Coordinates of C-alpha atoms and ligand atoms in Angstrom, one line a residue:
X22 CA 0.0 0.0 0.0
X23 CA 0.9 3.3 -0.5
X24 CA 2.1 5.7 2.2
X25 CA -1.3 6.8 4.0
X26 CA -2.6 10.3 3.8
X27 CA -1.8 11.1 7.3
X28 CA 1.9 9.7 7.2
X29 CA 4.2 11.6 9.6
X30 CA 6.9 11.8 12.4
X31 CA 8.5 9.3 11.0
X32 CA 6.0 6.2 12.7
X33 CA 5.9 3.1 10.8
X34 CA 2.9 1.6 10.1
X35 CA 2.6 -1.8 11.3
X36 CA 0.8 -3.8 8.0
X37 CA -0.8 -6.3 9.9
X38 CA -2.6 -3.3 11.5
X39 CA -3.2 -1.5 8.4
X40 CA -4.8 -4.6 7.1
X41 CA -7.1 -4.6 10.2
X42 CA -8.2 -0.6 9.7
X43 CA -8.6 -0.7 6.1
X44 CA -10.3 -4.1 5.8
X45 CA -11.9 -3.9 2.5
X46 CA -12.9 -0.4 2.9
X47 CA -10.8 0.7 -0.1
X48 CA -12.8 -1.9 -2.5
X49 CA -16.6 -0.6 -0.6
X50 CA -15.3 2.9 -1.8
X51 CA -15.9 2.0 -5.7
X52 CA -19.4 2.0 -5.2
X53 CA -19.1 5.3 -4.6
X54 CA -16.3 6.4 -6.4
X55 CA -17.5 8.3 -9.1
X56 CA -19.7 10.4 -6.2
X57 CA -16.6 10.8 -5.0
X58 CA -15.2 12.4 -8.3
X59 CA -17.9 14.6 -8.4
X60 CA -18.3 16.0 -4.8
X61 CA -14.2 16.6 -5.4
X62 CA -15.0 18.7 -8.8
X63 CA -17.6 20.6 -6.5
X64 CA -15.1 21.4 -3.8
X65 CA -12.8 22.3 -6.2
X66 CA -15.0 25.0 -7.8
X67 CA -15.4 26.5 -4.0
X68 CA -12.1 26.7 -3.1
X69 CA -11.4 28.7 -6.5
X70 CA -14.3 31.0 -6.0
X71 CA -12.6 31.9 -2.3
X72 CA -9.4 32.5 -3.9
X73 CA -7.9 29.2 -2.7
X74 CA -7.3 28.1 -6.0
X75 CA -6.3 30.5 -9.2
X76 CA -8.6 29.6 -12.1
X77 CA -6.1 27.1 -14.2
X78 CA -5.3 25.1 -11.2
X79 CA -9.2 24.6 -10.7
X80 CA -9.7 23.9 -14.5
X81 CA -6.4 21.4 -14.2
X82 CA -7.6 19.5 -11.2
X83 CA -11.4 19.4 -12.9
X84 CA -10.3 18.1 -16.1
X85 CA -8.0 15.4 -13.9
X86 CA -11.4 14.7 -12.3
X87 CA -13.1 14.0 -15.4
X88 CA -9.9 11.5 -16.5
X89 CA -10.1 10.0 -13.4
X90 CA -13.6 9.4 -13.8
X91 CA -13.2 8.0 -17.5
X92 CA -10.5 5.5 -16.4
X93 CA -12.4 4.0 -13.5
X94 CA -15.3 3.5 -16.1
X95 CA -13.5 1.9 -18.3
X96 CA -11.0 -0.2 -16.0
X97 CA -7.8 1.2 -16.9
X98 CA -7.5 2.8 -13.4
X99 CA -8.6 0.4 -10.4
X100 CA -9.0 1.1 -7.1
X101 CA -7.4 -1.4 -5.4
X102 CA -5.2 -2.5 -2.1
X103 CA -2.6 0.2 -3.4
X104 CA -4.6 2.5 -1.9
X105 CA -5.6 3.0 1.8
X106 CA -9.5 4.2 0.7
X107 CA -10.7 5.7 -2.0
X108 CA -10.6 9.1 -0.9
X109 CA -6.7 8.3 -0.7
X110 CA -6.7 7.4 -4.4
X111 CA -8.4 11.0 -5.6
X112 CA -5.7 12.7 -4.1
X113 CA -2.0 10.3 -5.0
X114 CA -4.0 10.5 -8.7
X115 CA -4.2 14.4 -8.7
X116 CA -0.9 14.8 -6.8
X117 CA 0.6 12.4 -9.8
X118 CA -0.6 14.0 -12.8
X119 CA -0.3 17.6 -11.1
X120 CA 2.3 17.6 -8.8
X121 CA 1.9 20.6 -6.0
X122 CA -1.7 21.4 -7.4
X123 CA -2.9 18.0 -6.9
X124 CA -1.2 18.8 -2.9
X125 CA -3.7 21.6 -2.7
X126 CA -7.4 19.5 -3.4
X127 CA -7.7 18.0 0.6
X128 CA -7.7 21.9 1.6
X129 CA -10.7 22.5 3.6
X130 CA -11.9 19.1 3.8
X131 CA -11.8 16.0 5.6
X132 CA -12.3 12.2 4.5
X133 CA -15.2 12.8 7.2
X134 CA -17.6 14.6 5.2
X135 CA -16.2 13.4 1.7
X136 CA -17.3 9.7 2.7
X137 CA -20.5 11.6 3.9
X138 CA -21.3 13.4 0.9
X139 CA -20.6 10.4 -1.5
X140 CA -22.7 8.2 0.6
X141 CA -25.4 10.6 0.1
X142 CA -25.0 10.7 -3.6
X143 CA -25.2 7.4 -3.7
X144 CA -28.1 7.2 -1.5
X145 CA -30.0 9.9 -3.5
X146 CA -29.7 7.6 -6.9
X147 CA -30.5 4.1 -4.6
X148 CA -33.7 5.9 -3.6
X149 CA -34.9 6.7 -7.2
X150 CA -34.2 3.7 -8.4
X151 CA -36.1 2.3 -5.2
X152 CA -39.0 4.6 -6.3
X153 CA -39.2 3.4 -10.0
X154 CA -39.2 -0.4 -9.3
X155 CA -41.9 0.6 -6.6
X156 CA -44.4 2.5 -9.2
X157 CA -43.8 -0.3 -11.7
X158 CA -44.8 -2.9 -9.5
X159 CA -48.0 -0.9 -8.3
X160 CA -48.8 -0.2 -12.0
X161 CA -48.6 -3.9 -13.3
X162 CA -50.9 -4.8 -9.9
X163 CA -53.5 -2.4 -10.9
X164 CA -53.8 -3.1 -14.4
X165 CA -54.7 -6.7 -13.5
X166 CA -56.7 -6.0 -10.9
X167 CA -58.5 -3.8 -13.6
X168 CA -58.1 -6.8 -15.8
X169 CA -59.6 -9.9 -14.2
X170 CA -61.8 -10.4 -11.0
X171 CA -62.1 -13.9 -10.5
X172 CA -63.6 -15.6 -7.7
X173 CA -61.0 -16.8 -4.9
X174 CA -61.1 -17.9 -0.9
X175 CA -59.6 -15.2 1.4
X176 CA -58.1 -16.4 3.9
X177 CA -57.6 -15.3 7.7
X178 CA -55.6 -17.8 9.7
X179 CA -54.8 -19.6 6.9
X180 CA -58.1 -20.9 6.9
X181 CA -60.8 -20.1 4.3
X182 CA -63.4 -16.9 5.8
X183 CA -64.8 -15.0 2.8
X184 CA -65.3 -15.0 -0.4
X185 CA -62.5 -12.4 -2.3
X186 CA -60.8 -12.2 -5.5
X187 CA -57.3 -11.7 -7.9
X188 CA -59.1 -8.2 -8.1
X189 CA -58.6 -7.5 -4.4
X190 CA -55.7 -9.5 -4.2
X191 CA -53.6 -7.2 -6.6
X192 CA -55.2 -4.3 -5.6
X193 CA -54.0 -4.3 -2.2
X194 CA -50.3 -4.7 -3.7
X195 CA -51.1 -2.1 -5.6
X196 CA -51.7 0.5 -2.9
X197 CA -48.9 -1.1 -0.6
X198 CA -46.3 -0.2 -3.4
X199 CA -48.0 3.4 -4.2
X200 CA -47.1 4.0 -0.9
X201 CA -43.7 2.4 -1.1
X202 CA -43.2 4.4 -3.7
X203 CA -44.1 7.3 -1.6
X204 CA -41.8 6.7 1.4
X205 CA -39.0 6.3 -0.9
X206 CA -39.5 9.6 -1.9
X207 CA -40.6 11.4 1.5
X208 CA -36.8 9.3 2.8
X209 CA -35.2 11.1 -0.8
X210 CA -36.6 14.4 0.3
X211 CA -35.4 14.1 4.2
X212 CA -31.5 13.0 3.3
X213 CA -31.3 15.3 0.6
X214 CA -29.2 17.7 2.2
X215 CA -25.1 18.2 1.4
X216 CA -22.4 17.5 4.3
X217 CA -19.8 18.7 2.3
X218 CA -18.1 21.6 4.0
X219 CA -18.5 20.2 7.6
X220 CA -14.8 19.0 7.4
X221 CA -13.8 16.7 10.0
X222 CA -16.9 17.9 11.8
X223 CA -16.8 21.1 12.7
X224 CA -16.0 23.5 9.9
X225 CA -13.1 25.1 8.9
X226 CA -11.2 29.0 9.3
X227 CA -12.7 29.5 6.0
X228 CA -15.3 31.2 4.0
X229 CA -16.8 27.6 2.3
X230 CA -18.9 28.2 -0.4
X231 CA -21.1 25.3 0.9
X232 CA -24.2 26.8 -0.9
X233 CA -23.0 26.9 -4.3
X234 CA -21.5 22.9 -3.9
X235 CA -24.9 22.1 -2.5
X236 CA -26.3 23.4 -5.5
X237 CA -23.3 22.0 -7.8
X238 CA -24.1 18.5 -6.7
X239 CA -27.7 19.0 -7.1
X240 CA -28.7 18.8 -3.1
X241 CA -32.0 19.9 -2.0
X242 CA -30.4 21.9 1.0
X243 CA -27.1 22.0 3.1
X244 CA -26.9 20.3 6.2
X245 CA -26.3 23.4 8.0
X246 CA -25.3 22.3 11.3
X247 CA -21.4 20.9 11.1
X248 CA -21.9 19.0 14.1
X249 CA -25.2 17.1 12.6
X250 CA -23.5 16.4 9.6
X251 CA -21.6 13.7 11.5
X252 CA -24.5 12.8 13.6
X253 CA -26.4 11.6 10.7
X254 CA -24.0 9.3 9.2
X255 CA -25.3 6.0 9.9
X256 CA -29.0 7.7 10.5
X257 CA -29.4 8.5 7.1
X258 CA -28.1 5.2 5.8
X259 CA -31.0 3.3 8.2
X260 CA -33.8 5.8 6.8
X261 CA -32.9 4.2 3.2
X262 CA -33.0 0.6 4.6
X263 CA -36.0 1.3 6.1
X264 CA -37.7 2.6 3.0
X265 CA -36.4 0.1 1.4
X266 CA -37.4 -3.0 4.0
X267 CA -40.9 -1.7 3.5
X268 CA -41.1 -2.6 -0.3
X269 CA -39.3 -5.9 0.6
X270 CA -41.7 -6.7 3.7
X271 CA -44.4 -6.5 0.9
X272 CA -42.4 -8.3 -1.6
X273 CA -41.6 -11.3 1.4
X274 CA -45.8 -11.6 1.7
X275 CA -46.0 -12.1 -2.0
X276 CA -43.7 -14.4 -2.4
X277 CA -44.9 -16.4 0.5
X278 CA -48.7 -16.3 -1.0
X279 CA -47.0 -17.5 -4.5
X280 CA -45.2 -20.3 -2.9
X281 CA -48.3 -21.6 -1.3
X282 CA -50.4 -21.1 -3.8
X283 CA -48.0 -23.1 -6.6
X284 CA -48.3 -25.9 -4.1
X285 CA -50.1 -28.8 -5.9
X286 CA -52.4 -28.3 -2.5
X287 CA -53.3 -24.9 -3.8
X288 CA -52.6 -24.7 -7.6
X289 CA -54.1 -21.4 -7.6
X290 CA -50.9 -20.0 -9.8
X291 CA -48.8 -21.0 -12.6
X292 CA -45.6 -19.3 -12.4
X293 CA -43.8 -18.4 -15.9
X294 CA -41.5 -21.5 -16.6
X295 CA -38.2 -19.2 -15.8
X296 CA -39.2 -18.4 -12.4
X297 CA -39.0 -22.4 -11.7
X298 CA -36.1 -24.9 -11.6
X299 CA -35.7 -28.6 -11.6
X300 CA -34.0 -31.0 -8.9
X301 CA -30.9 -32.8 -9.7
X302 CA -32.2 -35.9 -8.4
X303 CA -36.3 -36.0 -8.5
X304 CA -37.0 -35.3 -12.2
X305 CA -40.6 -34.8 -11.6
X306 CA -39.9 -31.5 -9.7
X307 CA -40.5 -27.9 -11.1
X308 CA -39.6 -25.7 -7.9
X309 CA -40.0 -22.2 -6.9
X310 CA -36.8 -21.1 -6.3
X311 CA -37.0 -17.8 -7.8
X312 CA -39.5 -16.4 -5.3
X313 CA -38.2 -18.4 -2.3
X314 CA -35.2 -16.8 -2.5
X315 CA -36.7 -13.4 -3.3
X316 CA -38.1 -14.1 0.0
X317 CA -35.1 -14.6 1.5
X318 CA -33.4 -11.5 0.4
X319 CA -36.0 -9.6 3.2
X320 CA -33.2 -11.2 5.6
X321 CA -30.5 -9.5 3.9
X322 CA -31.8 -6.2 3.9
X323 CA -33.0 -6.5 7.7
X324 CA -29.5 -7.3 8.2
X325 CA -28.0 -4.4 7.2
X326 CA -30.5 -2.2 8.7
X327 CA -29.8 -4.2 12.0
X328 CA -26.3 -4.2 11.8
X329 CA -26.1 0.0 10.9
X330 CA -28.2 -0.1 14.0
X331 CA -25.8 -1.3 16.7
X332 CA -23.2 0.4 15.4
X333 CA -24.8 3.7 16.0
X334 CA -24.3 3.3 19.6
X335 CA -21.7 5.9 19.7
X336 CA -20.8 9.0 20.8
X337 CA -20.9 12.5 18.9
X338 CA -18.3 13.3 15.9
X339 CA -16.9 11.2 13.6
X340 CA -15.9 7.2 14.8
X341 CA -14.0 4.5 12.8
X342 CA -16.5 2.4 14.0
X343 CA -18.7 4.5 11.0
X344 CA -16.8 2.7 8.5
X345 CA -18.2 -0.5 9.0
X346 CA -21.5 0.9 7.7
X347 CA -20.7 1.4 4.2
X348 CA -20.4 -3.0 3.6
X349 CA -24.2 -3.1 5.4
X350 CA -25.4 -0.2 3.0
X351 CA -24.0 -1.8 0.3
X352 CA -25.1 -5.1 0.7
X353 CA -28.7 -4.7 1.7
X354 CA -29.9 -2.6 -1.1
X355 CA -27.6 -4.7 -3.1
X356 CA -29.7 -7.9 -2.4
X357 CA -33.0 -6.2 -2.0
X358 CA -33.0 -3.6 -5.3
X359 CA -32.7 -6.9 -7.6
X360 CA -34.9 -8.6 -6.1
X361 CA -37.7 -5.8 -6.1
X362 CA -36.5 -5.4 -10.0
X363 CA -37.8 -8.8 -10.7
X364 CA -41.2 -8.8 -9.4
X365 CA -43.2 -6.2 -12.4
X366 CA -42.2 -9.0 -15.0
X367 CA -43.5 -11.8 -12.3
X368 CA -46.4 -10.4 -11.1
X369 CA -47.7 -9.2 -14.7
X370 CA -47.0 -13.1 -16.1
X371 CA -48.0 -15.3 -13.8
X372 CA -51.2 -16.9 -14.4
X373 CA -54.5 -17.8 -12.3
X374 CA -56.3 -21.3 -12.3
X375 CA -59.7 -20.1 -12.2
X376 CA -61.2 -23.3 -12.0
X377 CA -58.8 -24.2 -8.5
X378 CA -59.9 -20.9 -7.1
X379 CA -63.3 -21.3 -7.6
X380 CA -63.5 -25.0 -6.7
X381 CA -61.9 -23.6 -3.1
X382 CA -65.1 -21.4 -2.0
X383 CA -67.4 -23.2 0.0
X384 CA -70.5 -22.5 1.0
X385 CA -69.6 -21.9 4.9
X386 CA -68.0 -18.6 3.0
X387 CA -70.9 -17.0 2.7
X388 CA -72.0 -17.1 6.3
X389 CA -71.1 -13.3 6.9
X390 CA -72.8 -12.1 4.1
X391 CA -76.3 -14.0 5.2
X392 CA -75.4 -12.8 8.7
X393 CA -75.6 -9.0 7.8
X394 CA -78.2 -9.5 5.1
X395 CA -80.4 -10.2 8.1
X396 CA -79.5 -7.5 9.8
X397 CA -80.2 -5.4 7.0
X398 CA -83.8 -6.6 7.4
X399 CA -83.9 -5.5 10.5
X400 CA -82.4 -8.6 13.2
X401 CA -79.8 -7.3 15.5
X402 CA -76.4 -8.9 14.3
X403 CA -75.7 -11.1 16.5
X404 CA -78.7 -13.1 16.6
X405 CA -78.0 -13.1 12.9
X406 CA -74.6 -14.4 13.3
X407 CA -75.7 -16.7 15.6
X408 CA -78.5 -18.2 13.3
X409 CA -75.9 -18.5 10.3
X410 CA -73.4 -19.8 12.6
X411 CA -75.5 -23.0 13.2
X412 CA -76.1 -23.7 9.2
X413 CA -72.7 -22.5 8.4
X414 CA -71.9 -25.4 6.3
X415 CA -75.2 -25.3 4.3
X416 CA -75.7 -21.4 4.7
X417 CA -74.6 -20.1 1.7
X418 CA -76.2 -23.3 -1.0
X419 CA -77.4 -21.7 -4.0
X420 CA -74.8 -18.6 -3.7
X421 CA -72.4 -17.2 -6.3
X422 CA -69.1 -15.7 -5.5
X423 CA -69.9 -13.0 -8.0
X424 CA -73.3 -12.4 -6.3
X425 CA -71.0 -11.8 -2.7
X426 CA -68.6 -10.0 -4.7
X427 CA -70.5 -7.3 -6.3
X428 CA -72.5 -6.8 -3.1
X429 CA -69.3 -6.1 -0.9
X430 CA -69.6 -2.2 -1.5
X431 CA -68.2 -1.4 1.4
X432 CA -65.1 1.0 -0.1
X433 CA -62.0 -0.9 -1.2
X434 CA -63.9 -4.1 -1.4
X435 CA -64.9 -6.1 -4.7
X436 CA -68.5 -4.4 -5.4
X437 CA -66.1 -0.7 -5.0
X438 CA -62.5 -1.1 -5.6
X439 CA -61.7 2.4 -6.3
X440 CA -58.7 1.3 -8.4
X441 CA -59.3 5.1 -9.8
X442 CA -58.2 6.7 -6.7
X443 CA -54.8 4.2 -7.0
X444 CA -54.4 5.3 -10.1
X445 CA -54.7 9.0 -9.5
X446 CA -51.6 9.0 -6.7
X447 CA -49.4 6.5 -8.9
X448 CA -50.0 8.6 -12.3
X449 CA -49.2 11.6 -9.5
X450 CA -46.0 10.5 -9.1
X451 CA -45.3 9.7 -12.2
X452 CA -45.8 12.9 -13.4
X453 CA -43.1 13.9 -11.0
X454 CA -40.8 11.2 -11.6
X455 CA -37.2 11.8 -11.4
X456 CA -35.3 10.3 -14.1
X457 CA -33.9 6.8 -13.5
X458 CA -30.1 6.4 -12.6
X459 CA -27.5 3.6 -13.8
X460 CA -29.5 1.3 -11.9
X461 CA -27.9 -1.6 -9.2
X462 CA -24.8 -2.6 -11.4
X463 CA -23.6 0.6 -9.5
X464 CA -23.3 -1.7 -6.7
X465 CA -20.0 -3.5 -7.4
X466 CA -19.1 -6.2 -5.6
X467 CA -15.4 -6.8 -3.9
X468 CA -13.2 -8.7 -7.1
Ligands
LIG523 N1 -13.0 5.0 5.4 C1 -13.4 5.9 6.3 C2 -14.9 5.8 6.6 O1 -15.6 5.2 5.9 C3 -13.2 7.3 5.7 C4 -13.1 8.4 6.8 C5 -11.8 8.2 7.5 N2 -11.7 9.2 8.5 C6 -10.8 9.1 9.5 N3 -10.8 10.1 10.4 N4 -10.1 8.0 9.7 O2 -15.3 6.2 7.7

């Protein structure tokens, strides 16, 4: 490795213990490397407008930038063990191509709030892309619950209660992911605010032009208070697990419901051949793999939210301990975001058994809508309950499931499923959409 930033005095660095503080920190930072890049160009810009830097030097170290930034791309620079962190790379690659000016790009800031702000750009584009997958899903669930409305049990317990349908089925997936979508963008709106300029955490004896590389980098606002700046790394990363967990909390429940329902038991779905693999020893088998382990990546992303969690348990200003965050950031929306990216294809292919679902609903399934028919006519509702209660079983002979659908007008049920008012807030925020990043190859795994 080259000699660390902060080199001096003479002490020797013990490599065994270097090993130990760097850990793979330095192949975590390509995630974020080109954010890195770019904060760098911004700071670069505010040190020249406050004199620090005379206008070529600031043109010389922006056009390095922009090299940089081209060679990482392409692989012909790569941020490796050479390098202590990445932050350590921007500057030995300045200092190398432009000797004392290169020297001059760490003025004013700390690898404190340059891991914060590149975090946070990161963050910003996670969140987006969290946003589209989220109004995808919720549009492919509305347009088949538009689509078809055929007859199947709902279930409480697990055990068969009322008659409901694929209609109500994708419409509450629907609205769970318009409001997923909606998180995500209430989390974007709450993070959206630029560290850069806090230094090590507490500013600097100069003028910072921190408003004009907030609005450089394209940040809502600045984090105004230095001392917060530090206080919300960590915080900021568990508000984008969280918004995230929430899409994948509804993702886990549909995958479970798909896994039961593909059960010869069930066989209420047919999953599109892709989403299903054989067994290397029973040839018979066709298995669900895809959305089992769709299912699983819940556990990933709970993970990292979990472990960003007990690391917080620190004191004010910036901690080592911080580090450790960036591996659990990166590898919960890494499982999660491709897992959420397969479900618009999934849900919008797989098919129903209509003939399974309706051979399902029983008569004892219409027990609650004899039980308030009576009290419609007048008998207070829980001798009416009681009376259907006894001929449960033979209650509801002579029924249709699309006579009990069309009467369930209570809003949001079958007879009034308002899909209108989903479709109102999704093509809302679609209106507003913000335009989608590179997507999760971003997320680059350790070689
Ligand atoms: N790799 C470090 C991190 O992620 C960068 C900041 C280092 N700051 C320091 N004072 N050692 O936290």
């Amino acid at each position: 490795m080259a000699e660390p930033l902060w080199q001096k005095n003479g002490v020797q660095m013990d490599a065994r213990i270097m090993r130990f503080t760097a850990g793979d920190d330095v192949w975590l930072d390509r995630a974020f490397f080109l954010h890195d890049i770019a904060a760098s160009k911004a700071h670069v810009e505010g040190l020249a407008a406050i004199g620090l830097l005379k206008s070529d030097e600031c043109e010389s170290l922006r056009r390095e930038l922009d090299v940089l930034a081209e060679d990482f791309s392409r692989g012909s620079f790569v941020l490796d063990a050479q390098f202590e962190d990445g932050h350590s790379a921007i500057e030995a690659r300045l200092t190398e191509r432009l000797g004392d000016v290169g020297r001059k790009v760490h003025t004013g800031r700390s690898r404190n709030d340059q891991v914060l702000v590149a975090t946070r750009l990161w963050l910003k584009e996670r969140l987006v892309e969290l946003d589209g997958y989220c109004r995808q899903v919720a549009r492919v669930c509305l347009d088949r619950a538009s689509r078809e409305a055929l007859p199947m049990p709902g279930y409480t317990h697990l055990q068969r209660a009322v008659v409901s349908s694929t209609a109500m089925w994708f419409a509450g997936f629907a609205e769970a992911f318009v409001d997923n979508a909606v998180r995500s963008r209430d989390t974007l709106a709450w993070i959206d605010a630029n560290p850069l300029g806090s230094a090590a955490g507490y500013g600097v004896n100069l003028p910072l032009q921190r408003d004009l590389t907030t609005t450089a980098l394209g940040f809502g606002r600045l984090q105004v208070a230095a001392t917060y700046a530090q206080l919300s790394r960590g915080k900021f990363e568990l508000a984008a697990l969280e918004a995230l967990g929430s899409a994948m909390l509804d993702l886990r429940r549909i995958a479970w419901d798909l896994s039961l329902f593909t059960t010869a038991e069930f066989d209420f779905v047919h999953l599109p051949d892709e989403y299903t693999t054989g067994s290397s020893i029973m040839p018979n088998k066709r298995n669900p793999d895809v959305i089992e382990l769709m299912r699983a990546r819940y556990a990933s992303v709970a993970a990292a939210r979990c472990e960003i969690e007990q690391l917080l348990s620190l004191p004010s200003g910036y901690q080592r301990d911080l580090q450790v965050s960036k591996g659990a950031l990166f590898h919960g929306f890494g499982q999660g975001l491709p897992a959420l990216a397969l479900l618009p294809d999934l849900l919008g292919r797989l098919t129903w058994n209509g003939a399974a679902l309706r051979a399902a609903i029983e008569p004892a399934m219409y027990a609650t809508d004899v039980a308030i028919e009576r009290a419609l006519a007048g008998v207070p509702f829980r001798d009416a309950y009681r009376a259907a209660a006894e001929a449960a079983a033979r209650t509801g002979e002579g029924r249709t499931p699309e006579q009990s659908l069309s009467a369930r007008v209570s809003p949001g049920a079958a007879g009034d499923l308002r899909l209108e008012d989903l479709r109102a807030r999704l093509d809302a925020l679609d209106d507003v959409a913000v335009a989608h990043p590179a997507g999760h190859d971003a997320v680059r795994p350790p070689p």
